[in-house]
CSV table of C-alpha atoms in Angstrom, one decimal:
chain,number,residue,atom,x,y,z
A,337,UNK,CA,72.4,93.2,-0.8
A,338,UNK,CA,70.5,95.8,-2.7
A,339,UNK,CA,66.8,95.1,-4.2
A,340,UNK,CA,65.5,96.2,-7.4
A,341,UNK,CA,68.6,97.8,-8.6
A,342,UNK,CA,68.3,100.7,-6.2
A,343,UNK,CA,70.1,101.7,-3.5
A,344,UNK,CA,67.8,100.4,-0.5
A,345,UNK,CA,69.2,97.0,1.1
A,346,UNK,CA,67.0,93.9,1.3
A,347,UNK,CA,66.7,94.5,5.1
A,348,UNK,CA,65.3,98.0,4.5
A,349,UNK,CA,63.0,96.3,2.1
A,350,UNK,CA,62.0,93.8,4.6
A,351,UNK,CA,61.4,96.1,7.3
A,352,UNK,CA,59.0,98.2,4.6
A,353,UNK,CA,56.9,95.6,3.8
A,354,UNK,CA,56.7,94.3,7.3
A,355,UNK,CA,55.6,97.9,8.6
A,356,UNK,CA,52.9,98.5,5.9
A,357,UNK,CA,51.0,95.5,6.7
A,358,UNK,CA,51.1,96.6,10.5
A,359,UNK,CA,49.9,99.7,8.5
A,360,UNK,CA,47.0,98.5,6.8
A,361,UNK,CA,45.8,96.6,9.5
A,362,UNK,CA,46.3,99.0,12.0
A,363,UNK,CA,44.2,101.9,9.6
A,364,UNK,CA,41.4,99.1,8.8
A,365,UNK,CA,41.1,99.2,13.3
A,366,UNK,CA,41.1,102.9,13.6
A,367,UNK,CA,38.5,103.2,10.9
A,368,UNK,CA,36.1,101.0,13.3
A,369,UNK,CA,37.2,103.3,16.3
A,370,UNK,CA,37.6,106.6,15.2
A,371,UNK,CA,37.7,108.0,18.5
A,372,UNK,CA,41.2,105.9,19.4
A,373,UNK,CA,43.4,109.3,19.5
A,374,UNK,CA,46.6,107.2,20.3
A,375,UNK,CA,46.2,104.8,17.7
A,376,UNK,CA,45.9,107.8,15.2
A,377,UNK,CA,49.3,108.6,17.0
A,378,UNK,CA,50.9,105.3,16.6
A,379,UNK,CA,49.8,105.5,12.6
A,380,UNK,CA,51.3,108.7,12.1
A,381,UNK,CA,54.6,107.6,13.7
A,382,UNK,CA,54.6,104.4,11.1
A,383,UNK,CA,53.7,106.7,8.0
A,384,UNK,CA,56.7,108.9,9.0
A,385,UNK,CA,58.8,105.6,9.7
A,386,UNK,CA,58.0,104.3,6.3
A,387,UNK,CA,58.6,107.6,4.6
A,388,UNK,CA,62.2,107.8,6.2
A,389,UNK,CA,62.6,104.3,5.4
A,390,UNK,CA,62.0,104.6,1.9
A,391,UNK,CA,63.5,108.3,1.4
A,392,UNK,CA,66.8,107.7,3.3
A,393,UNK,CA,67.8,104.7,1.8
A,394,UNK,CA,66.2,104.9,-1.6
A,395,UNK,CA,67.5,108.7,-2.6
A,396,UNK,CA,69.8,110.1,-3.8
A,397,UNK,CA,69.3,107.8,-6.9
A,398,UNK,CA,70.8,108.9,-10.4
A,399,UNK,CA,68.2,107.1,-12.1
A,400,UNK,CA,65.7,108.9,-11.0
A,401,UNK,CA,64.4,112.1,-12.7
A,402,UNK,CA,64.7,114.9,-10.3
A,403,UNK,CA,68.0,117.1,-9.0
A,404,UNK,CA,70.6,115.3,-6.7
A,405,UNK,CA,70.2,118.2,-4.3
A,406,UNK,CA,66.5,117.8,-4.2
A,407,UNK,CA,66.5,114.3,-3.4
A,408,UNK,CA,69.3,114.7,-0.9
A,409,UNK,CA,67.0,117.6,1.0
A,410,UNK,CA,63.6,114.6,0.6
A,411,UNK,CA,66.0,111.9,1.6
A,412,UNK,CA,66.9,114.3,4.7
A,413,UNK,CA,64.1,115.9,5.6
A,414,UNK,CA,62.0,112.2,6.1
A,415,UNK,CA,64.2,112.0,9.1
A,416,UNK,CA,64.2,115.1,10.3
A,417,UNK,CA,60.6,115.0,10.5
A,418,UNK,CA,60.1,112.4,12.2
A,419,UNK,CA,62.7,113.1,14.9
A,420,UNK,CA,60.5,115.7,15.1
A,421,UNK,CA,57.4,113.9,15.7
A,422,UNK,CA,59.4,111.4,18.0
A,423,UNK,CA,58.7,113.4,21.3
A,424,UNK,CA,55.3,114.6,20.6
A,425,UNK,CA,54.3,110.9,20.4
A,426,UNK,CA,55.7,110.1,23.7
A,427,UNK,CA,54.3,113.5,25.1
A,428,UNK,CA,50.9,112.1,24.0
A,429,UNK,CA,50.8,108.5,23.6
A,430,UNK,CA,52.5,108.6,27.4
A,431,UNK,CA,51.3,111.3,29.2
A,432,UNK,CA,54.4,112.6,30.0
A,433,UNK,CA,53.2,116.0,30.4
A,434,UNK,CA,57.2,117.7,31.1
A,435,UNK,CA,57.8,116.9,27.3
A,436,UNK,CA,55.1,119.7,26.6
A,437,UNK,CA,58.3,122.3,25.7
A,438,UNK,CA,60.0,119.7,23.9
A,439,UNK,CA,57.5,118.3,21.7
A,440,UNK,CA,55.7,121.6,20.7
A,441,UNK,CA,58.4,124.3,20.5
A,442,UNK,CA,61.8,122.5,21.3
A,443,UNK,CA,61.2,120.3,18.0
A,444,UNK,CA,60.6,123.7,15.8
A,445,UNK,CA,63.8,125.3,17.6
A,446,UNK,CA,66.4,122.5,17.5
A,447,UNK,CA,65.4,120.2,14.5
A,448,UNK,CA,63.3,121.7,12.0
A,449,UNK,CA,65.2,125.3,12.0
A,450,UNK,CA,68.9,123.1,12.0
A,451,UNK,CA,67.4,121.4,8.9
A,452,UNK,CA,66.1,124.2,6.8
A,453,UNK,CA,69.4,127.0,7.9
A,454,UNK,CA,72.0,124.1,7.0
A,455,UNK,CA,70.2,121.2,4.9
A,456,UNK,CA,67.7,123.2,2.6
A,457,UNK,CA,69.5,126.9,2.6
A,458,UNK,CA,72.5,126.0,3.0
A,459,UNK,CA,73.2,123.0,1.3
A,460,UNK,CA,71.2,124.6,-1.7
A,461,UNK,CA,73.7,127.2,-1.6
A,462,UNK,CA,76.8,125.5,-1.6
A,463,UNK,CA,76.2,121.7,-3.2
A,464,UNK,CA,78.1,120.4,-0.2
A,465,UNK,CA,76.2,117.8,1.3
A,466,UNK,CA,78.4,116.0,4.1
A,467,UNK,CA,79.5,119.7,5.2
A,468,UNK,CA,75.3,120.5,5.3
A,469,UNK,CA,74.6,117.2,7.3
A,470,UNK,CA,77.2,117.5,10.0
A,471,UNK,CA,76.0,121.1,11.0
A,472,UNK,CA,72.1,120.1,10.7
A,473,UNK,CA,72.5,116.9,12.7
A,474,UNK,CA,75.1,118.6,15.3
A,475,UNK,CA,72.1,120.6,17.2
A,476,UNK,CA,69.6,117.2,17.1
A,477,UNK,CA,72.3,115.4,18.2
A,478,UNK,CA,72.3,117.3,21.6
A,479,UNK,CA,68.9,117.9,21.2
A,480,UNK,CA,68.4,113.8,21.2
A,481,UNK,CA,70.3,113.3,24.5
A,482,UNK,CA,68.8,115.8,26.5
A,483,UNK,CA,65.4,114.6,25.7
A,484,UNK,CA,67.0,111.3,26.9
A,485,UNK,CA,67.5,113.3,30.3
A,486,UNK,CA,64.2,114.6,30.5
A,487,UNK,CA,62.0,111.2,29.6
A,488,UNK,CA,64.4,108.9,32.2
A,489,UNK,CA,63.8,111.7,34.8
A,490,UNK,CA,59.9,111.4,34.4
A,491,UNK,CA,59.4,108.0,34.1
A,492,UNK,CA,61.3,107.7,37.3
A,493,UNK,CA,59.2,110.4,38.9
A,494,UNK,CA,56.3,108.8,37.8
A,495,UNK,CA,58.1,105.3,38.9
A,496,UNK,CA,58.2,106.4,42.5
A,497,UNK,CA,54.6,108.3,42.8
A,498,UNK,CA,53.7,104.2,42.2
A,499,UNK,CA,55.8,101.7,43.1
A,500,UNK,CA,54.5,98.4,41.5
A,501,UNK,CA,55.6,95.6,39.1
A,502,UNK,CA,53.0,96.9,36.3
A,503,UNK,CA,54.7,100.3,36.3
A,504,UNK,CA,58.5,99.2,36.6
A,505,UNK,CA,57.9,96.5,33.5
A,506,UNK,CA,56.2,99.7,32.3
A,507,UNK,CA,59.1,102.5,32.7
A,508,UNK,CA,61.7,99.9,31.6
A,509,UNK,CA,60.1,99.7,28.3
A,510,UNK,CA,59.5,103.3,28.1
A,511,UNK,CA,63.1,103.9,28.1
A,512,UNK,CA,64.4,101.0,26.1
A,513,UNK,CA,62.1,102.5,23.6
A,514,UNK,CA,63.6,105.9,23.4
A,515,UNK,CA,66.7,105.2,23.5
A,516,UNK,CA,67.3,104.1,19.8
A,517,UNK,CA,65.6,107.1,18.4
A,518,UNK,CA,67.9,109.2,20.3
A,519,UNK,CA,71.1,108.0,19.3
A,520,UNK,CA,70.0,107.8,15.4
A,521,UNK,CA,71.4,111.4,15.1
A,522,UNK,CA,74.8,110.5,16.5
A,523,UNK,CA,74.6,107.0,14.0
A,524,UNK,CA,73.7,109.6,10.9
A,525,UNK,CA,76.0,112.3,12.0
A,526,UNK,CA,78.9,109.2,11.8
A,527,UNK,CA,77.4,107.9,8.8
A,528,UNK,CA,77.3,104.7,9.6
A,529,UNK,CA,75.8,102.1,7.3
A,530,UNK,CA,72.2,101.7,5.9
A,531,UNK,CA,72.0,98.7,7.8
A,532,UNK,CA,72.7,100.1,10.8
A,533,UNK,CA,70.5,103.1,10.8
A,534,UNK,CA,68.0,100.9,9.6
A,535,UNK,CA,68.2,98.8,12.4
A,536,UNK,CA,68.7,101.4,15.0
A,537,UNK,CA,65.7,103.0,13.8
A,538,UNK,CA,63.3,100.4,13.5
A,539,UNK,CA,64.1,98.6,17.1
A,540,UNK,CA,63.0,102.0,18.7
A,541,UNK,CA,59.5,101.3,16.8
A,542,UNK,CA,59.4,97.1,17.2
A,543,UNK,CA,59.9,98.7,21.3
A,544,UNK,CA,56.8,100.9,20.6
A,545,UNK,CA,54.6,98.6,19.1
A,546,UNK,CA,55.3,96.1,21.8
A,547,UNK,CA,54.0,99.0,24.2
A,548,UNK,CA,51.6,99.9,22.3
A,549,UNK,CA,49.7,96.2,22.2
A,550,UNK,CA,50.2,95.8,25.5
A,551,UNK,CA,48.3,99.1,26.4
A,552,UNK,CA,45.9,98.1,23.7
A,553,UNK,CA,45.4,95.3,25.4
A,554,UNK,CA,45.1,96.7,28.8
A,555,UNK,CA,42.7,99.0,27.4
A,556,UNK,CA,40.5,96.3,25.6
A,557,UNK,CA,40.2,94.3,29.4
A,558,UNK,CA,39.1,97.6,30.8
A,559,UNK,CA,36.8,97.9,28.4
A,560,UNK,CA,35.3,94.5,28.1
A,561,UNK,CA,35.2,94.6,32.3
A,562,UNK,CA,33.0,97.8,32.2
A,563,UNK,CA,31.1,96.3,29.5
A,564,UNK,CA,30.7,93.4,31.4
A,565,UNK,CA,29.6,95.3,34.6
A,566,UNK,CA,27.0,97.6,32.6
A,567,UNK,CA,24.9,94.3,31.5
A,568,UNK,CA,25.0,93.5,35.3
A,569,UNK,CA,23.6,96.5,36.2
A,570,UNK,CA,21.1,95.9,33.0
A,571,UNK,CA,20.1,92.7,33.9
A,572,UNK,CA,19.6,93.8,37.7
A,573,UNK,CA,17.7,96.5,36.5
A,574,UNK,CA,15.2,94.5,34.2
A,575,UNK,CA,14.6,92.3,37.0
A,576,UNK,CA,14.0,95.0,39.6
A,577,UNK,CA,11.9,96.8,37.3
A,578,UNK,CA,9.5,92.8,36.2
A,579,UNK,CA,9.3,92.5,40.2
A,580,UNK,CA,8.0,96.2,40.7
A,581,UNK,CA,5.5,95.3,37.6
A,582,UNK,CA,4.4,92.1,39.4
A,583,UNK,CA,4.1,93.6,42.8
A,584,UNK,CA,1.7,96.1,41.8
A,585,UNK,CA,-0.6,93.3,39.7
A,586,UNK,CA,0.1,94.9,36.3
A,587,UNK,CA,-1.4,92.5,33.7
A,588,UNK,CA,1.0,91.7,31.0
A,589,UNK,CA,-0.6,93.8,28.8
A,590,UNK,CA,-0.1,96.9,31.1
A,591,UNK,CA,3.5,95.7,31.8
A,592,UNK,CA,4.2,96.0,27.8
A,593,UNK,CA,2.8,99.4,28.0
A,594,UNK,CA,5.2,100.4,30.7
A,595,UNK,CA,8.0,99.4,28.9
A,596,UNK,CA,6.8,101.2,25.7
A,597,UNK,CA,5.7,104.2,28.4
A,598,UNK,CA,9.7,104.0,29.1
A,599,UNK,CA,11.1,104.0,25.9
A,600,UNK,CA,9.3,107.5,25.3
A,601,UNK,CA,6.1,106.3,23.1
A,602,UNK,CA,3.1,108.6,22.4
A,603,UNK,CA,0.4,106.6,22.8
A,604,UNK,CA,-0.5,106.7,19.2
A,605,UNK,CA,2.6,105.1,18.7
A,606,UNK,CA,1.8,102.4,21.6
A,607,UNK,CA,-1.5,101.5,19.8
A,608,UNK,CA,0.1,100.9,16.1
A,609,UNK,CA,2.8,99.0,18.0
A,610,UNK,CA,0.5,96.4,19.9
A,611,UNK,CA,-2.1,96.4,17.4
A,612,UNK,CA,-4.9,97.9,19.9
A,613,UNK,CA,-6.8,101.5,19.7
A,614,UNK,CA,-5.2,104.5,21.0
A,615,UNK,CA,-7.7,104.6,23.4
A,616,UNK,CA,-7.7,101.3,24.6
A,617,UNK,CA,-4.1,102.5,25.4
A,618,UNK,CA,-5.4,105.1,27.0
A,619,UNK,CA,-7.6,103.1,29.5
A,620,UNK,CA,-4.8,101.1,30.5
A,621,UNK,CA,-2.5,103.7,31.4
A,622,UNK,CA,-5.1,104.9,33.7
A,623,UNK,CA,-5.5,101.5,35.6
A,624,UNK,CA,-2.0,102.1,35.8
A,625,UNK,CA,-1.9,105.2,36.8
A,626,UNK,CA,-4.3,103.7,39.8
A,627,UNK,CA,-2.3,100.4,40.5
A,628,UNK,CA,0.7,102.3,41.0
A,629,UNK,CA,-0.8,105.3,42.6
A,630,UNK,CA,0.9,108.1,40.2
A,631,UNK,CA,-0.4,110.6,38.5
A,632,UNK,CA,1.8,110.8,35.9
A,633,UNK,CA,4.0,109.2,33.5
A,634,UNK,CA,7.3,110.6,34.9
A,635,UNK,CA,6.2,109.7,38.3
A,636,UNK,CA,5.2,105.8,36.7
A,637,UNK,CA,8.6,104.9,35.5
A,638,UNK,CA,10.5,106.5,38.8
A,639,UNK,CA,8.5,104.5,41.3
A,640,UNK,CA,8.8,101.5,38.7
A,641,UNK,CA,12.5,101.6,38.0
A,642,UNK,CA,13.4,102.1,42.3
């Protein structure tokens, strides 16, 4: 079933909509966390998901205003680039550092030269579209199962350095996930249905997402433990650093001080802050200089915060 008069099926259509709210959500996140380098990764792999989505199964369309050729080579190239991108994101988003080769240079060599020699200079060329896309998506093809090779043989690698149940649910997923994104060059190259290059294509990134919450998730514990743990250490702190204050007989009004002493205060700042004269600041910090037997201010908050 087509929508809109177009030639994208209501499946495609479905699968759009579905992946730009993940979108917008997912940008609204990184904008709070700007720092989250594999979340930026994850968004670039749904940008490029929607653009194939949209350019593969929406061009060529007569109706719209620009060459068949051109939209043929858009249509194209959405996929190609993001096969392209496809083993970068698990070089980075996995560590999987022996896809380095693969997903900085292999990528140039076997899928964006294939694509611009047969789909953009040749097909320009010539006019002959299937002939184009059966040479440009030969090479990719290969390329897509020997990446296959190389991602089952680190993940077990990795699998074996660490035997435990969090790493073999872990490694599973892994490779469930690449799977479909390798064989959507052999599904294109057999030009197989919309629906099924649709579906192919977005199970590979329903896999990721559901790898991606999960580290999120394991990530967001971490965080929230260590967070956790650094308001212990706060809290034991603050106490250790009252008791010190008390065992020396500082009054509360030379405890304040301290505190002000420790957040780096001039002692012109100290007197505007409590309301007193700079040099009644100054008299107190030489009682408690004497108290705590110091000489100094450096030397005050050390023996204070032991």
């Amino acid at each position: 079933m087509l929508v809109f008069g177009t030639e994208m099926e209501l499946l495609t259509f479905v699968f759009v909509l579905f992946e730009c709210l993940i979108l917008f959500f997912q940008f609204i996140y990184y904008l709070s966390r700007p720092q989250d380098k594999k979340r930026l990764l994850y968004l670039i792999l749904l940008l490029l998901l929607l653009g194939y989505n949209v350019g593969a199964n929406l061009l060529p369309d007569p109706h719209i205003p620009l060459p068949i050729i051109f939209q043929n080579i858009i249509a194209y190239g959405s996929g190609f680039l993001m096969a392209a991108y496809i083993p970068y994101y698990f070089y980075k988003a996995y560590d999987l550092h022996k896809l380095r080769f693969l997903a900085l240079y292999g990528t140039l060599i076997f899928i964006i030269l294939p694509f611009l020699i047969f789909l953009v200079i040749g097909y320009s060329m010539d006019g002959d579209i299937d002939k184009a896309s059966q040479r440009g998506l030969f090479i990719p093809m290969l390329y897509g199962g020997y990446f296959v090779f190389v991602i089952f043989k680190e993940v077990y690698e990795k699998l074996r350095e660490n035997v435990n149940s969090e790493n073999i649910i872990h490694a599973v997923i892994v490779c469930c996930a690449v799977l479909p994104w390798s064989i959507l060059p052999v599904i294109v190259y057999l030009d197989s249905s919309q629906i099924v290059e649709v579906l192919v294509c977005n199970s590979g990134f329903c896999i990721m997402t559901l790898i991606y919450i999960r580290q999120s998730i394991k990530g967001s514990k971490a965080e929230y433990k260590l967070l956790q743990e650094m308001n212990t250490v706060m809290v034991m702190q603050e106490e250790s650093y009252e008791l010190n204050c008390k065992l020396y007989n500082l009054t509360a009004r030379e405890t304040g001080i301290v505190k002000l002493i420790d957040k780096g205060l001039k002692y012109k700042s100290i007197a505007e802050e409590l309301f007193i004269s700079e040099r009644t600041v100054s008299k107190h910090v030489q009682n408690i200089f004497i108290k705590v037997g110091v000489s100094n201010k450096v030397e005050l908050i050390n023996k204070l915060n032991a």
